[in-house]
Short mmCIF file of C-alpha atoms and ligand atoms in Angstrom, two decimals:
data_model
loop_
_atom_site.label_atom_id
_atom_site.label_comp_id
_atom_site.label_asym_id
_atom_site.label_seq_id
_atom_site.Cartn_x
_atom_site.Cartn_y
_atom_site.Cartn_z
CA MET A 48 0.00 0.11 -0.23
CA THR A 49 1.50 2.41 -1.51
CA ALA A 50 0.24 5.94 -1.96
CA TYR A 51 2.12 9.24 -4.07
CA GLY A 52 2.13 12.93 -3.37
CA TYR A 53 2.68 15.31 -6.78
CA ILE A 54 4.25 19.00 -6.21
CA ARG A 55 4.72 21.15 -9.07
CA LYS A 56 6.00 24.36 -8.76
CA SER A 57 5.48 26.59 -12.25
CA VAL A 58 8.19 28.71 -13.58
CA VAL A 59 5.38 31.41 -13.86
CA HIS A 60 7.15 34.05 -10.54
CA ASP A 61 3.62 35.07 -10.00
CA ALA A 62 2.52 35.96 -6.42
CA ALA A 63 -1.08 35.62 -6.46
CA ARG A 64 -0.98 32.24 -7.96
CA MET A 65 2.33 31.01 -6.42
CA LEU A 66 1.24 27.99 -4.27
CA SER A 67 4.95 26.57 -2.74
CA PRO A 68 5.47 23.37 -1.73
CA GLU A 69 6.04 23.03 1.51
CA MET A 70 1.94 24.35 1.39
CA GLN A 71 1.00 21.91 -1.32
CA GLU A 72 3.03 18.83 0.10
CA GLU A 73 1.11 19.85 3.96
CA ALA A 74 -2.32 19.92 2.05
CA ILE A 75 -1.25 16.02 0.49
CA ARG A 76 -0.17 15.00 3.58
CA ARG A 77 -3.20 15.91 5.52
CA LEU A 78 -5.52 14.37 2.71
CA ALA A 79 -3.41 11.52 2.69
CA SER A 80 -3.34 10.63 6.82
CA ALA A 81 -7.30 11.47 6.08
CA ASP A 82 -7.14 8.38 4.57
CA GLY A 83 -4.61 5.90 6.86
CA HIS A 84 -1.58 6.72 4.91
CA ALA A 85 0.91 7.00 7.33
CA ASP A 86 3.33 7.38 4.59
CA VAL A 87 3.18 9.33 1.24
CA VAL A 88 5.87 9.28 -1.11
CA ILE A 89 6.36 12.44 -2.47
CA LEU A 90 7.60 13.43 -6.55
CA SER A 91 8.18 17.18 -7.50
CA ASP A 92 9.05 19.08 -10.40
CA LEU A 93 10.00 22.20 -9.56
CA ASP A 94 10.12 25.28 -11.58
CA ILE A 95 8.76 23.20 -15.09
CA SER A 96 5.95 23.65 -16.40
CA GLY A 97 3.25 21.30 -16.15
CA ARG A 98 2.65 21.32 -20.14
CA LYS A 99 6.10 19.81 -20.76
CA GLY A 100 5.26 15.94 -21.28
CA ARG A 101 7.00 12.89 -19.07
CA GLU A 102 9.93 13.48 -20.82
CA ARG A 103 10.40 16.21 -19.69
CA ARG A 104 8.86 16.26 -15.98
CA PRO A 105 10.90 13.44 -14.39
CA GLY A 106 8.47 13.28 -11.48
CA TRP A 107 5.58 12.78 -13.08
CA ASP A 108 7.13 10.74 -14.94
CA GLU A 109 8.68 8.24 -12.19
CA LEU A 110 4.16 9.40 -10.75
CA LEU A 111 2.85 7.65 -14.10
CA ARG A 112 5.26 4.07 -13.84
CA ALA A 113 4.22 4.46 -10.00
CA VAL A 114 0.63 4.42 -12.11
CA GLU A 115 0.85 1.53 -14.22
CA ASP A 116 3.61 -0.43 -12.00
CA GLY A 117 0.46 -0.63 -10.23
CA VAL A 118 2.75 0.50 -7.31
CA ALA A 119 0.53 3.18 -6.58
CA THR A 120 -2.71 2.88 -4.52
CA GLY A 121 -3.60 6.20 -4.41
CA VAL A 122 -2.52 9.70 -5.85
CA TYR A 123 -2.96 13.00 -4.12
CA ALA A 124 -2.23 16.46 -5.12
CA TYR A 125 -3.17 19.93 -4.08
CA SER A 126 -4.50 20.99 -7.16
CA LEU A 127 -5.69 19.52 -10.79
CA SER A 128 -3.46 22.25 -12.71
CA ARG A 129 -0.76 20.55 -10.29
CA PHE A 130 -1.41 17.17 -12.34
CA ALA A 131 -1.16 18.72 -16.10
CA ARG A 132 -2.02 22.18 -18.61
CA SER A 133 -4.18 20.16 -20.76
CA VAL A 134 -8.10 18.77 -20.28
CA SER A 135 -6.61 15.82 -22.89
CA GLN A 136 -3.07 15.00 -20.35
CA LEU A 137 -5.48 15.36 -17.55
CA ALA A 138 -8.25 12.84 -19.23
CA ASP A 139 -5.67 10.35 -19.81
CA PHE A 140 -4.01 10.54 -16.52
CA PHE A 141 -7.50 10.00 -15.10
CA GLU A 142 -8.63 6.95 -17.10
CA LEU A 143 -4.79 5.49 -15.98
CA CYS A 144 -5.60 5.42 -12.42
CA ASP A 145 -9.54 4.37 -13.51
CA LYS A 146 -8.33 1.55 -14.92
CA ARG A 147 -5.38 0.70 -11.68
CA LYS A 148 -8.49 0.87 -9.48
CA ILE A 149 -6.47 3.80 -7.98
CA ARG A 150 -8.09 6.47 -6.04
CA VAL A 151 -7.34 9.87 -7.04
CA ARG A 152 -8.27 12.95 -4.57
CA VAL A 153 -7.10 16.30 -5.14
CA ASP A 154 -7.54 18.92 -2.29
CA ARG A 155 -8.37 22.44 -3.23
CA ASP A 156 -11.04 20.84 -6.62
CA HIS A 157 -12.56 18.41 -3.46
CA ILE A 158 -12.23 15.60 -5.79
CA ASP A 159 -12.39 12.04 -5.26
CA THR A 160 -13.01 9.50 -8.26
CA SER A 161 -14.27 6.99 -5.65
CA THR A 162 -17.11 9.07 -4.93
CA ALA A 163 -19.65 9.61 -7.49
CA THR A 164 -19.08 12.73 -7.93
CA GLY A 165 -15.96 12.80 -8.70
CA LYS A 166 -16.80 10.15 -10.82
CA LEU A 167 -17.92 12.15 -12.71
CA THR A 168 -15.73 14.59 -12.74
CA SER A 169 -13.26 12.35 -14.48
CA ASN A 170 -16.03 11.90 -17.44
CA ILE A 171 -16.45 15.70 -17.92
CA LEU A 172 -12.95 15.82 -18.31
CA ALA A 173 -12.62 12.97 -20.66
CA SER A 174 -15.52 15.14 -23.14
CA LEU A 175 -13.55 18.17 -21.81
CA ALA A 176 -10.92 16.99 -24.00
CA GLN A 177 -12.61 15.51 -26.90
CA PHE A 178 -14.34 18.82 -27.10
CA GLU A 179 -11.19 20.73 -27.41
CA ALA A 180 -9.90 18.05 -30.00
CA ASP A 181 -13.16 19.03 -31.44
CA VAL A 182 -12.24 22.86 -31.62
CA ALA A 183 -8.89 22.35 -32.83
CA SER A 184 -9.60 20.43 -35.75
CA GLU A 185 -12.66 22.21 -36.82
CA ARG A 186 -10.17 26.03 -36.29
CA VAL A 187 -7.83 24.09 -38.93
CA LYS A 188 -10.86 23.75 -41.09
CA ASP A 189 -11.22 27.25 -40.64
CA ALA A 190 -8.74 28.66 -41.46
CA PHE A 191 -7.99 26.53 -44.12
CA ALA A 192 -11.17 27.15 -45.68
CA ALA A 193 -10.72 31.36 -44.97
CA LYS A 194 -7.48 30.46 -47.33
CA ARG A 195 -9.29 29.06 -50.02
CA ALA A 196 -11.46 32.45 -50.17
CA ARG A 197 -9.55 34.90 -50.62
CA ASP A 198 -6.81 33.37 -52.63
CA ASP A 199 -8.03 31.23 -55.97
CA GLY A 200 -5.69 28.66 -56.54
CA TRP A 201 -4.80 27.33 -52.79
CA ASP A 202 -5.16 24.02 -53.45
CA GLY A 203 -4.97 22.95 -49.93
CA PRO A 204 -1.90 22.45 -47.39
CA GLY A 205 -0.07 20.80 -50.16
CA GLN A 206 2.04 21.32 -53.05
CA PRO A 207 0.11 24.29 -55.26
CA ALA A 208 -1.45 23.12 -57.70
CA TYR A 209 0.20 22.72 -61.40
CA GLY A 210 0.31 26.14 -63.04
CA GLN A 211 0.74 28.19 -60.11
CA ARG A 212 4.31 28.06 -60.32
CA PRO A 213 6.48 29.78 -62.98
CA GLY A 214 7.02 27.69 -66.11
CA GLU A 215 4.17 25.75 -65.84
CA ASP A 216 1.93 26.18 -68.83
CA VAL A 217 -2.23 24.19 -67.76
CA THR A 218 -2.68 25.34 -71.78
CA ILE A 219 -0.04 22.78 -73.45
CA VAL A 220 -1.18 19.78 -71.45
CA LEU A 221 -4.86 21.19 -71.99
CA ASP A 222 -4.51 21.46 -76.01
CA ALA A 223 -1.98 18.28 -75.89
CA PHE A 224 -5.21 16.08 -74.76
CA ARG A 225 -7.38 17.99 -77.13
CA GLU A 226 -5.37 16.92 -79.98
CA ARG A 227 -4.32 13.47 -78.96
CA GLY A 228 -7.90 12.27 -76.84
CA SER A 229 -6.71 10.09 -74.10
CA TYR A 230 -4.61 10.84 -70.83
CA ASP A 231 -2.36 8.62 -72.07
CA GLY A 232 -1.77 9.99 -75.37
CA ALA A 233 -1.30 13.48 -73.62
CA ALA A 234 1.54 12.71 -71.25
CA ARG A 235 2.84 10.65 -73.96
CA SER A 236 3.02 13.77 -76.30
CA LEU A 237 4.26 16.07 -73.61
CA ASN A 238 7.16 13.78 -72.76
CA GLU A 239 8.08 14.02 -76.96
CA GLN A 240 7.85 17.43 -76.91
CA GLY A 241 10.05 17.13 -73.87
CA VAL A 242 7.59 19.39 -71.27
CA PRO A 243 9.54 19.40 -68.17
CA CYS A 244 7.34 17.62 -65.49
CA ARG A 245 6.19 19.11 -62.09
CA VAL A 246 8.84 16.78 -60.36
CA ARG A 247 12.54 17.29 -61.78
CA GLY A 248 13.71 14.33 -63.30
CA ALA A 249 10.06 12.86 -63.87
CA ALA A 250 8.00 11.90 -66.67
CA TRP A 251 3.98 13.07 -67.49
CA SER A 252 1.32 9.84 -66.49
CA GLY A 253 -1.92 9.66 -68.03
CA THR A 254 -2.98 9.30 -63.74
CA VAL A 255 -0.55 13.43 -63.80
CA VAL A 256 -2.66 15.03 -66.90
CA ARG A 257 -6.31 13.42 -65.50
CA SER A 258 -5.88 15.43 -62.63
CA ILE A 259 -5.07 18.14 -64.39
CA ILE A 260 -7.87 18.07 -66.34
CA GLN A 261 -10.19 16.89 -64.04
CA ARG A 262 -9.17 20.38 -62.24
CA GLU A 263 -8.98 22.65 -65.27
CA ALA A 264 -11.14 20.95 -67.41
CA PRO A 265 -13.71 19.23 -65.53
CA ASN A 266 -16.58 19.14 -68.05
CA GLU A 267 -13.66 17.26 -70.81
CA VAL A 268 -12.91 14.00 -68.25
CA LEU A 269 -13.44 11.22 -69.88
CA PRO A 270 -16.05 8.25 -68.79
CA THR A 271 -14.25 5.43 -67.29
CA SER A 272 -13.69 2.84 -68.97
CA GLY A 273 -14.12 -0.61 -67.98
CA ARG A 274 -10.56 -1.00 -69.15
CA GLY A 275 -7.72 -2.95 -66.39
CA ALA A 276 -9.60 -6.39 -66.13
CA PRO A 277 -9.05 -7.35 -62.77
CA ALA A 278 -6.03 -9.72 -62.39
CA GLY A 279 -6.86 -12.87 -61.04
CA LYS A 280 -5.58 -15.31 -59.24
CA ARG A 281 -3.75 -15.70 -61.62
CA SER A 282 0.62 -15.63 -60.58
CA PHE A 283 3.35 -15.08 -63.17
CA ARG A 284 6.91 -16.07 -63.35
CA PHE A 285 8.09 -13.03 -63.25
CA SER A 286 6.36 -11.14 -61.18
CA GLY A 287 8.95 -8.94 -59.24
CA LEU A 288 11.38 -10.11 -60.77
CA VAL A 289 12.31 -8.21 -64.38
CA ARG A 290 12.73 -4.88 -64.74
CA CYS A 291 12.98 -2.42 -67.88
CA SER A 292 16.37 -1.64 -68.51
CA THR A 293 15.38 1.19 -71.02
CA CYS A 294 13.64 3.05 -68.31
CA GLU A 295 15.48 2.25 -66.04
CA ALA A 296 19.00 3.58 -68.00
CA ARG A 297 17.00 7.26 -69.03
CA GLY A 298 16.41 6.85 -64.71
CA VAL A 299 12.66 7.87 -66.07
CA ARG A 300 10.49 7.76 -62.97
CA VAL A 301 6.90 8.35 -63.38
CA GLY A 302 4.93 8.88 -59.67
CA SER A 303 6.89 7.71 -56.47
CA LYS A 304 5.81 4.46 -55.72
CA ALA A 305 6.36 3.44 -59.54
CA SER A 306 7.40 0.11 -59.21
CA THR A 307 10.06 -0.41 -61.22
CA PHE A 308 9.45 -4.26 -61.96
CA LEU A 309 7.51 -4.67 -65.49
CA THR A 310 4.07 -5.83 -64.61
CA GLY A 311 2.57 -9.51 -66.13
CA SER A 312 -0.27 -10.22 -67.69
CA TYR A 313 -2.25 -12.61 -69.25
CA ASN A 314 -3.24 -12.15 -73.22
CA LYS A 315 -6.50 -14.05 -73.44
CA ARG A 316 -6.80 -13.63 -78.40
CA HIS A 317 -3.65 -15.45 -77.78
CA GLY A 318 -3.25 -17.44 -74.65
CA ASP A 319 0.11 -15.84 -73.59
CA VAL A 320 1.34 -14.17 -70.85
CA ARG A 321 3.05 -11.53 -71.57
CA TYR A 322 5.66 -8.61 -69.60
CA ALA A 323 4.68 -5.06 -70.19
CA CYS A 324 6.84 -1.57 -68.85
CA SER A 325 4.17 1.26 -67.41
CA ARG A 326 5.60 3.70 -68.85
CA ALA A 327 5.71 2.37 -72.39
CA ARG A 328 2.61 3.92 -72.80
CA THR A 329 3.70 6.93 -72.26
CA VAL A 330 7.30 7.83 -72.03
CA PRO A 331 9.55 7.33 -75.94
CA HIS A 332 9.91 3.44 -75.84
CA ALA A 333 10.07 1.24 -78.28
CA ARG A 334 10.09 -2.21 -77.37
CA GLY A 335 6.52 -2.13 -75.28
CA TRP A 336 6.27 -5.83 -73.74
CA VAL A 337 7.07 -8.93 -74.11
CA ASN A 338 6.10 -12.74 -74.57
CA GLU A 339 7.04 -15.58 -71.18
CA THR A 340 8.05 -17.98 -73.89
CA LYS A 341 10.77 -15.49 -74.80
CA LEU A 342 12.47 -14.75 -72.56
CA LEU A 343 12.11 -18.33 -70.31
CA PRO A 344 14.73 -19.82 -72.06
CA VAL A 345 16.69 -17.68 -70.94
CA VAL A 346 15.93 -18.14 -67.52
CA LYS A 347 15.46 -21.31 -66.67
CA ALA A 348 19.32 -21.51 -68.94
CA GLU A 349 20.48 -19.19 -66.34
CA ALA A 350 19.38 -20.83 -63.31
CA GLU A 351 20.51 -24.28 -64.14
CA ARG A 352 23.75 -23.01 -64.33
CA ALA A 353 23.23 -21.94 -60.23
CA LEU A 354 23.05 -25.87 -60.30
CA VAL A 355 26.97 -26.34 -61.20
CA SER A 356 28.06 -24.48 -57.95
CA ILE A 357 24.86 -26.02 -55.97
CA ARG A 358 27.13 -29.02 -56.80
CA ARG A 359 30.82 -27.41 -55.45
CA MET A 360 29.08 -26.74 -52.99
CA GLN A 361 27.21 -29.98 -51.22
CA LYS A 362 30.68 -30.69 -51.04
CA GLY A 363 31.78 -28.43 -49.13
CA THR A 364 34.77 -27.00 -48.04
CA ALA A 365 36.91 -28.93 -45.45
CA ALA A 366 36.64 -26.62 -42.43
CA ASP A 367 32.87 -26.87 -42.95
CA GLU A 368 32.75 -30.33 -43.59
CA ALA A 369 34.25 -30.67 -39.61
CA GLU A 370 32.44 -28.52 -38.31
CA LEU A 371 28.99 -30.46 -39.75
CA ARG A 372 30.74 -33.23 -38.37
CA ARG A 373 31.20 -31.07 -34.99
CA LEU A 374 27.24 -30.24 -35.10
CA ALA A 375 26.58 -34.04 -35.71
CA GLU A 376 28.23 -36.11 -32.76
CA LYS A 377 27.05 -32.64 -30.42
CA ARG A 378 23.16 -33.19 -31.50
CA ARG A 379 23.91 -37.49 -30.87
CA ARG A 380 25.16 -36.36 -27.54
CA VAL A 381 22.94 -34.74 -26.50
CA LEU A 382 20.45 -37.38 -27.32
CA VAL A 383 21.95 -40.06 -25.61
CA ASN A 384 21.78 -37.60 -22.52
CA PHE A 385 18.47 -37.39 -22.61
CA GLU A 386 18.33 -41.21 -23.22
CA ASP A 387 19.93 -41.72 -19.86
CA GLY A 388 18.00 -39.28 -18.20
CA LEU A 389 20.47 -36.59 -18.02
CA TYR A 390 18.60 -34.25 -19.50
CA ASP A 391 15.20 -32.73 -19.33
CA LYS A 392 13.07 -32.51 -22.03
CA ALA A 393 13.62 -28.71 -21.91
CA GLU A 394 17.21 -29.06 -21.50
CA ARG A 395 17.25 -31.34 -24.23
CA ASP A 396 15.15 -28.75 -26.54
CA VAL A 397 17.50 -25.77 -25.82
CA ARG A 398 20.44 -27.23 -27.29
CA LEU A 399 18.98 -29.10 -30.07
CA THR A 400 17.87 -25.31 -31.16
CA SER A 401 21.46 -23.92 -30.63
CA ILE A 402 22.97 -26.40 -32.84
CA ALA A 403 20.19 -25.78 -35.61
CA GLU A 404 21.04 -22.29 -35.06
CA GLU A 405 24.86 -22.80 -35.35
CA GLU A 406 23.98 -25.32 -39.18
CA SER A 407 21.99 -23.16 -39.87
CA LYS A 408 25.45 -19.85 -39.71
CA LEU A 409 26.82 -22.31 -42.77
CA SER A 410 25.93 -20.56 -45.34
CA ALA A 411 26.75 -23.19 -47.51
CA VAL A 412 24.32 -25.81 -45.67
CA HIS A 413 21.06 -22.90 -45.78
CA TRP A 414 21.59 -22.75 -49.63
CA ILE A 415 21.63 -26.51 -49.99
CA LYS A 416 18.18 -26.57 -48.34
CA LEU A 417 17.07 -23.97 -50.28
CA LEU A 418 17.91 -25.00 -53.56
CA THR A 419 18.97 -28.61 -53.32
CA MET A 420 15.45 -29.45 -55.31
CA PRO A 421 14.66 -27.36 -58.03
CA PRO A 422 11.64 -26.61 -59.61
CA ASP A 423 10.99 -28.00 -63.46
CA ILE A 424 11.12 -23.59 -65.19
CA GLU A 425 8.69 -23.99 -67.45
CA HIS A 426 5.86 -26.57 -66.19
CA ASP A 427 5.61 -26.45 -62.37
CA ASP A 428 3.42 -24.28 -60.57
CA PRO A 429 4.52 -20.16 -61.78
CA ALA A 430 4.15 -19.26 -57.73
CA LYS A 431 6.62 -21.49 -57.32
CA VAL A 432 8.29 -20.84 -59.35
CA ASN A 433 8.70 -17.45 -58.84
CA ALA A 434 9.41 -17.59 -55.34
CA TYR A 435 12.94 -19.59 -56.38
CA LEU A 436 14.07 -17.60 -59.30
CA ARG A 437 13.64 -14.40 -56.62
CA ARG A 438 16.08 -16.54 -54.36
CA LEU A 439 18.43 -16.61 -57.16
CA PHE A 440 18.05 -13.30 -58.90
CA SER A 441 17.34 -9.90 -56.92
CA HIS A 442 16.41 -8.91 -60.63
CA VAL A 443 16.58 -9.11 -64.03
CA GLU A 444 16.73 -6.80 -66.60
CA VAL A 445 15.04 -6.70 -69.61
CA ASP A 446 16.41 -4.69 -72.45
CA MET A 447 12.80 -3.34 -74.21
CA SER A 448 14.46 -0.26 -76.80
CA GLU A 449 13.99 -2.35 -79.27
CA LYS A 450 11.87 -1.48 -81.79
CA ALA A 451 7.99 -1.85 -81.65
CA TYR A 452 6.32 -4.45 -83.59
CA ARG A 453 3.14 -5.29 -82.99
CA GLY A 454 1.65 -9.55 -82.21
CA PRO A 455 4.00 -11.82 -80.76
CA SER A 456 7.05 -11.14 -79.79
CA LYS A 457 9.59 -12.37 -82.59
CA TRP A 458 13.09 -11.39 -80.90
CA VAL A 459 14.75 -12.62 -78.03
CA PRO A 460 15.56 -8.56 -75.97
CA ALA A 461 19.16 -8.72 -74.20
CA MET A 462 18.87 -9.65 -70.34
CA THR A 463 21.15 -8.85 -67.57
CA PHE A 464 20.98 -11.33 -64.16
CA GLU A 465 21.65 -10.09 -61.20
CA TRP A 466 22.67 -12.51 -58.81
CA ARG A 467 21.04 -12.52 -55.32
CA ASP A 468 24.32 -13.98 -53.47
CA PRO A 469 26.95 -13.55 -56.27
CA ALA A 470 29.26 -16.78 -55.70
CA MET A 471 25.91 -18.38 -56.59
CA ARG A 472 27.27 -18.01 -60.26
CA GLY A 473 27.82 -20.73 -62.95
CA ASP A 474 31.68 -21.63 -62.87
CA ASP A 475 32.16 -20.03 -66.80
CA GLU A 476 30.62 -16.50 -65.27
CA ASP A 477 33.85 -16.25 -63.12
CA ASP A 478 36.24 -17.99 -65.82
CA ALA A 479 35.10 -14.75 -68.38
CA ALA A 480 35.27 -12.08 -65.40
ZN1 LIG B 73 10.37 1.38 -69.49
#
């Protein structure tokens, strides 16, 4: 049973508002002894504002910890304003004490949370805190509304609308849109003309053009087409794996979140899987997409080269071998000791786990476990193949700068493989280096 008293003396040196620590302590002790607490732990923050958080008020921090840990059975203070200077802070404090069933008594404000009136007071505080927050957010909204009324082009607290900054011309965007009749077409045209985009180094995209049309010429906004069917459950062998080296090389980016990976899709008419660069529609670009059947043999050949390294690793170095033998022997001894009753089940499991951890640190063992059974890249479940390939490669760059064409791909594009573990590259690669 520990009672806590909290004293705070503000930095404000105003005789009328001055509450001396001695006076506060006296009030606390009087209240506590009336409740049968002969001893009170007094925590204090002197010359510290009540607006400061717990990290700046050591005494307050200690009090909160005593409440949180359930050490305190009662909290005493001279007045509410000693605890905090904002209603929301106060409400939080009362809620915390209420959860821990800790009684709070405040001398001057006649608050006692063990009574019905005291509970009512803490409820009122909670509503007041909510009110305070609502008023604050309303103030912000009002300020925005006032600013919008004064400044016609103001577009919220973020960035000014396109066309507001020097060098930006909305009419060029509108003309491109009217001429091409589509957002992507307009974006492509702007990129071809070399019109700079808002974000430096970025390229125009259909999305950006659409947002400008929506604001500048709302009655010209195109009806949403049914394009972009849901992807469904089909998974692609190369998703998150193949990147467009054409865009990579140019450093083109469209928006900050745009994926640099090619997008897989299933073409119903030709019954094939293809990968497209999402930027090919708007950025001057040659090859827009490539068939999976064209990429497959190259990726497969590259992945097979890893088998050479895997076989080499399966043999392992002499040191690895010795270490593995030592761990195997260790495991055998643990099991024998368990059989003999020297170790109980818990002891056995702790020891086996630590042995397994040591084994997993041997990278060769780790890789062999992952790669000993490569899937059939052409025929196995695409999701399984994708997982395997992504363990091998961090990504594969595909050259999309070749001549554009219609219909199925006729050429195998140039590809660059980035291995996750350089040691996994095939032996011939080492010879070439
Ligand atoms: Zn591209």
